GROMACS .gro file of C-alpha atoms in nm:
model
  246
    1MET     CA    1   9.005   4.369  10.174
    2VAL     CA    2   8.762   4.375   9.896
    3SER     CA    3   8.802   4.694   9.672
    4ILE     CA    4   8.811   4.830   9.321
    5SER     CA    5   9.010   5.109   9.224
    6LEU     CA    6   9.033   5.316   8.900
    7LYS     CA    7   9.256   5.567   8.825
    8ASN     CA    8   9.235   5.756   8.520
    9VAL     CA    9   9.144   5.454   8.287
   10THR     CA   10   9.131   5.498   7.961
   11VAL     CA   11   9.026   5.217   7.701
   12ASP     CA   12   9.090   5.280   7.292
   13ILE     CA   13   8.953   4.962   7.095
   14PRO     CA   14   9.159   4.957   6.752
   15ILE     CA   15   8.943   4.868   6.434
   16PHE     CA   16   9.172   4.695   6.188
   17ASN     CA   17   8.937   4.639   5.923
   18SER     CA   18   8.838   5.024   5.895
   19GLN     CA   19   9.078   5.224   5.659
   20GLY     CA   20   8.848   5.428   5.426
   21ARG     CA   21   8.933   5.781   5.392
   22SER     CA   22   8.602   5.895   5.450
   23LEU     CA   23   8.614   5.741   5.806
   24LYS     CA   24   8.968   5.879   5.859
   25LYS     CA   25   8.830   6.225   5.770
   26ALA     CA   26   8.585   6.190   6.040
   27ALA     CA   27   8.822   6.068   6.276
   28LEU     CA   28   8.860   6.240   6.653
   29GLY     CA   29   8.467   6.306   6.606
   30ILE     CA   30   8.248   6.193   6.886
   31ALA     CA   31   7.994   5.921   6.806
   32THR     CA   32   7.741   5.738   6.971
   33GLY     CA   33   7.959   5.478   7.092
   34GLY     CA   34   8.228   5.716   7.194
   35LYS     CA   35   8.532   5.888   7.012
   36ILE     CA   36   8.658   5.799   6.714
   37GLY     CA   37   9.000   5.859   6.645
   38LEU     CA   38   9.342   5.762   6.509
   39THR     CA   39   9.656   5.563   6.680
   40GLU     CA   40   9.995   5.628   6.623
   41LYS     CA   41  10.002   5.407   6.331
   42GLY     CA   42   9.732   5.528   6.173
   43LEU     CA   43   9.468   5.294   6.245
   44ILE     CA   44   9.082   5.383   6.334
   45SER     CA   45   9.022   5.331   6.730
   46VAL     CA   46   8.724   5.392   6.941
   47ARG     CA   47   8.785   5.539   7.276
   48SER     CA   48   8.516   5.372   7.490
   49LEU     CA   49   8.616   5.539   7.817
   50HIS     CA   50   8.808   5.823   7.904
   51ASN     CA   51   9.007   5.905   8.235
   52ILE     CA   52   8.763   5.730   8.447
   53SER     CA   53   8.884   5.704   8.845
   54PHE     CA   54   8.647   5.612   9.121
   55ASN     CA   55   8.703   5.381   9.444
   56LEU     CA   56   8.467   5.139   9.599
   57GLN     CA   57   8.483   4.939   9.945
   58ALA     CA   58   8.274   4.662  10.101
   59LYS     CA   59   7.907   4.700  10.107
   60GLU     CA   60   7.891   4.947   9.844
   61ARG     CA   61   7.632   4.907   9.522
   62LEU     CA   62   7.751   5.100   9.220
   63GLY     CA   63   7.469   5.170   8.966
   64VAL     CA   64   7.616   5.287   8.606
   65LEU     CA   65   7.372   5.471   8.383
   66GLY     CA   66   7.450   5.584   8.026
   67HIS     CA   67   7.262   5.535   7.662
   68ASN     CA   68   7.379   5.271   7.481
   69GLY     CA   69   7.734   5.312   7.391
   70ALA     CA   70   7.824   5.551   7.637
   71GLY     CA   71   8.084   5.263   7.791
   72LYS     CA   72   7.879   5.069   8.052
   73SER     CA   73   7.973   4.719   7.919
   74THR     CA   74   8.355   4.864   7.824
   75LEU     CA   75   8.381   4.940   8.218
   76LEU     CA   76   8.214   4.600   8.331
   77ARG     CA   77   8.498   4.455   8.116
   78VAL     CA   78   8.769   4.638   8.270
   79LEU     CA   79   8.672   4.520   8.594
   80SER     CA   80   8.625   4.153   8.529
   81GLY     CA   81   8.980   4.140   8.357
   82VAL     CA   82   8.857   4.083   8.017
   83TYR     CA   83   8.985   4.455   7.874
   84ASP     CA   84   9.361   4.579   8.023
   85PRO     CA   85   9.324   4.988   7.998
   86SER     CA   86   9.494   5.136   7.731
   87SER     CA   87   9.654   5.395   8.010
   88GLY     CA   88   9.566   5.458   8.370
   89GLU     CA   89   9.561   5.187   8.641
   90ALA     CA   90   9.242   4.922   8.749
   91SER     CA   91   9.310   4.756   9.074
   92VAL     CA   92   9.023   4.464   9.162
   93ILE     CA   93   9.089   4.306   9.490
   94GLY     CA   94   8.866   4.004   9.525
   95GLN     CA   95   8.643   3.697   9.358
   96ILE     CA   96   8.470   3.816   9.077
   97GLY     CA   97   8.128   3.697   8.965
   98SER     CA   98   7.984   3.811   8.644
   99LEU     CA   99   7.635   3.788   8.473
  100ILE     CA  100   7.739   3.974   8.188
  101ASP     CA  101   7.704   3.650   7.972
  102ILE     CA  102   7.517   3.368   8.145
  103SER     CA  103   7.464   3.140   7.838
  104LEU     CA  104   7.870   3.129   7.816
  105GLY     CA  105   7.975   2.743   7.778
  106ILE     CA  106   7.616   2.630   7.715
  107ASP     CA  107   7.627   2.332   7.487
  108GLY     CA  108   7.297   2.314   7.244
  109GLU     CA  109   7.391   1.935   7.201
  110ALA     CA  110   7.403   1.821   7.561
  111THR     CA  111   7.113   1.786   7.813
  112GLY     CA  112   6.998   2.051   8.054
  113LEU     CA  113   7.138   1.817   8.307
  114GLU     CA  114   7.500   1.781   8.167
  115ASN     CA  115   7.482   2.165   8.098
  116ILE     CA  116   7.460   2.207   8.427
  117TYR     CA  117   7.766   2.056   8.540
  118LEU     CA  118   7.941   2.209   8.233
  119ARG     CA  119   7.840   2.579   8.339
  120ALA     CA  120   7.926   2.503   8.710
  121ALA     CA  121   8.264   2.418   8.589
  122LEU     CA  122   8.324   2.732   8.410
  123LEU     CA  123   8.182   2.961   8.688
  124GLY     CA  124   8.440   2.731   8.928
  125ILE     CA  125   8.161   2.583   9.150
  126ASN     CA  126   8.266   2.280   9.344
  127LYS     CA  127   8.105   1.977   9.215
  128GLU     CA  128   8.030   1.857   9.565
  129GLU     CA  129   7.836   2.185   9.605
  130LEU     CA  130   7.670   2.138   9.330
  131ASN     CA  131   7.510   1.788   9.404
  132LYS     CA  132   7.396   1.928   9.699
  133GLU     CA  133   7.188   2.202   9.534
  134LEU     CA  134   7.120   1.996   9.227
  135ASP     CA  135   6.761   1.909   9.290
  136ASN     CA  136   6.688   2.263   9.443
  137LEU     CA  137   6.833   2.409   9.129
  138ILE     CA  138   6.623   2.164   8.871
  139ASP     CA  139   6.296   2.253   9.073
  140PHE     CA  140   6.396   2.645   9.036
  141THR     CA  141   6.397   2.624   8.675
  142GLU     CA  142   6.090   2.419   8.621
  143LEU     CA  143   6.208   2.269   8.324
  144GLY     CA  144   6.065   1.927   8.461
  145GLU     CA  145   6.152   1.604   8.228
  146PHE     CA  146   6.310   1.843   7.994
  147ILE     CA  147   6.621   1.866   8.227
  148ASN     CA  148   6.714   1.536   8.013
  149MET     CA  149   6.641   1.675   7.698
  150PRO     CA  150   6.915   1.841   7.453
  151VAL     CA  151   6.921   2.214   7.520
  152ARG     CA  152   6.875   2.283   7.117
  153THR     CA  153   6.520   2.174   7.202
  154TYR     CA  154   6.430   2.419   7.463
  155SER     CA  155   6.241   2.768   7.384
  156THR     CA  156   6.443   3.080   7.450
  157GLY     CA  157   6.267   3.098   7.774
  158MET     CA  158   6.382   2.773   7.905
  159HIS     CA  159   6.715   2.823   7.789
  160MET     CA  160   6.725   3.138   7.990
  161ARG     CA  161   6.593   2.993   8.289
  162LEU     CA  162   6.861   2.699   8.302
  163ALA     CA  163   7.161   2.967   8.242
  164PHE     CA  164   7.006   3.171   8.497
  165GLY     CA  165   6.992   2.892   8.754
  166VAL     CA  166   7.340   2.789   8.750
  167SER     CA  167   7.496   3.126   8.685
  168THR     CA  168   7.318   3.268   9.035
  169MET     CA  169   7.465   2.990   9.256
  170ILE     CA  170   7.807   3.174   9.260
  171HIS     CA  171   7.942   3.329   9.598
  172PRO     CA  172   8.135   3.627   9.464
  173ASP     CA  173   8.318   3.914   9.657
  174ILE     CA  174   8.276   4.130   9.377
  175LEU     CA  175   7.916   4.078   9.125
  176LEU     CA  176   7.924   4.245   8.782
  177MET     CA  177   7.594   4.274   8.622
  178ASP     CA  178   7.421   4.415   8.287
  179GLU     CA  179   7.078   4.490   8.322
  180TRP     CA  180   6.818   4.281   8.500
  181MET     CA  181   6.726   3.975   8.329
  182SER     CA  182   6.407   3.864   8.184
  183VAL     CA  183   6.388   3.485   8.230
  184GLY     CA  184   6.005   3.392   8.203
  185ASP     CA  185   5.662   3.500   8.269
  186ALA     CA  186   5.569   3.720   8.564
  187ASN     CA  187   5.547   3.458   8.825
  188PHE     CA  188   5.895   3.326   8.745
  189GLN     CA  189   6.036   3.661   8.714
  190ARG     CA  190   5.918   3.717   9.074
  191LYS     CA  191   6.103   3.401   9.185
  192ALA     CA  192   6.421   3.482   8.998
  193GLU     CA  193   6.419   3.853   9.150
  194ASN     CA  194   6.404   3.704   9.482
  195ARG     CA  195   6.716   3.458   9.366
  196LEU     CA  196   6.918   3.757   9.236
  197LEU     CA  197   6.849   3.958   9.517
  198GLY     CA  198   6.978   3.718   9.767
  199LEU     CA  199   7.315   3.663   9.527
  200ILE     CA  200   7.354   4.033   9.570
  201ASP     CA  201   7.312   4.011   9.961
  202ARG     CA  202   7.570   3.757   9.914
  203SER     CA  203   7.817   3.959   9.735
  204SER     CA  204   8.044   4.244   9.905
  205ILE     CA  205   8.057   4.465   9.604
  206LEU     CA  206   7.789   4.542   9.313
  207VAL     CA  207   7.809   4.678   8.992
  208LEU     CA  208   7.502   4.715   8.795
  209ALA     CA  209   7.455   4.886   8.435
  210SER     CA  210   7.120   4.932   8.387
  211HIS     CA  211   6.873   5.148   8.202
  212SER     CA  212   6.603   5.100   8.484
  213ARG     CA  213   6.544   5.379   8.735
  214ASP     CA  214   6.348   5.177   8.979
  215LEU     CA  215   6.610   4.903   8.995
  216ILE     CA  216   6.888   5.167   9.028
  217GLU     CA  217   6.736   5.332   9.332
  218LYS     CA  218   6.632   5.001   9.498
  219CYS     CA  219   6.941   4.803   9.464
  220CYS     CA  220   7.236   5.076   9.459
  221THR     CA  221   7.396   5.312   9.708
  222ARG     CA  222   7.581   5.523   9.473
  223VAL     CA  223   7.530   5.602   9.088
  224ILE     CA  224   7.782   5.684   8.793
  225TRP     CA  225   7.681   5.856   8.462
  226LEU     CA  226   7.850   5.776   8.166
  227GLU     CA  227   7.849   5.987   7.849
  228HIS     CA  228   8.080   5.939   7.567
  229GLY     CA  229   8.313   5.699   7.775
  230GLU     CA  230   8.328   5.992   8.041
  231ILE     CA  231   8.186   6.046   8.418
  232LYS     CA  232   7.952   6.298   8.359
  233MET     CA  233   7.800   6.232   8.727
  234ASP     CA  234   7.877   6.069   9.004
  235GLY     CA  235   7.639   6.073   9.346
  236LEU     CA  236   7.353   5.947   9.556
  237PRO     CA  237   7.095   5.748   9.307
  238LYS     CA  238   6.811   5.969   9.347
  239VAL     CA  239   7.019   6.290   9.280
  240VAL     CA  240   7.192   6.138   8.969
  241CYS     CA  241   6.863   5.940   8.841
  242SER     CA  242   6.690   6.299   8.859
  243GLU     CA  243   6.903   6.432   8.632
  244TYR     CA  244   6.967   6.126   8.417
  245PHE     CA  245   6.594   6.058   8.347
  246ARG     CA  246   6.484   6.427   8.326
   0.00000   0.00000   0.00000
């Protein structure tokens, strides 16, 4: 059964190159990115998450709100297994699909076509499945003959369309997203949104970190509001959004 369970999860990130006396004097203070403190060995650390607990089951869509530095990206990294909790327990059952860094593995010297295979391999997409969808994928990116050119010759928009197209081929149990992606002009954006909504529908659980009220209320069944690494509010999208955006 696909599920996510976090129990009293705390994440402390040590800062090894910050030993200044002035910063130590400011330790244990609250900053935009969390609480700054000292470890037992006297190192500066940033507490990005503190005492986070929640459970998600199949068909739940969780939105995560909070200002920059509130802990949204750290939470997604805990769920994806990039960060281990400093304390507490995190249990994630199901195949993870992450759209946090869709350009990971893209090689500027390789062609667009070569990068499709490279990125697909990193995502664990079966080569036979990729070959079946290859023509549709190339059509979706609207790259034309540029698909056989090195990616270093691409504009930022072309690069993003390529990375987005491959990344949204996944079929995860749990989909992690950090913000909605801008991948082109208005016409392509609508096409990209439809593709992304299809990916969300294929996923059993969605965790979406965003600053967009419309997106959260459109896609999510529940919202958590993070502030200084702690849950300030947890509830229905309209209820939490009305408080957060007020």
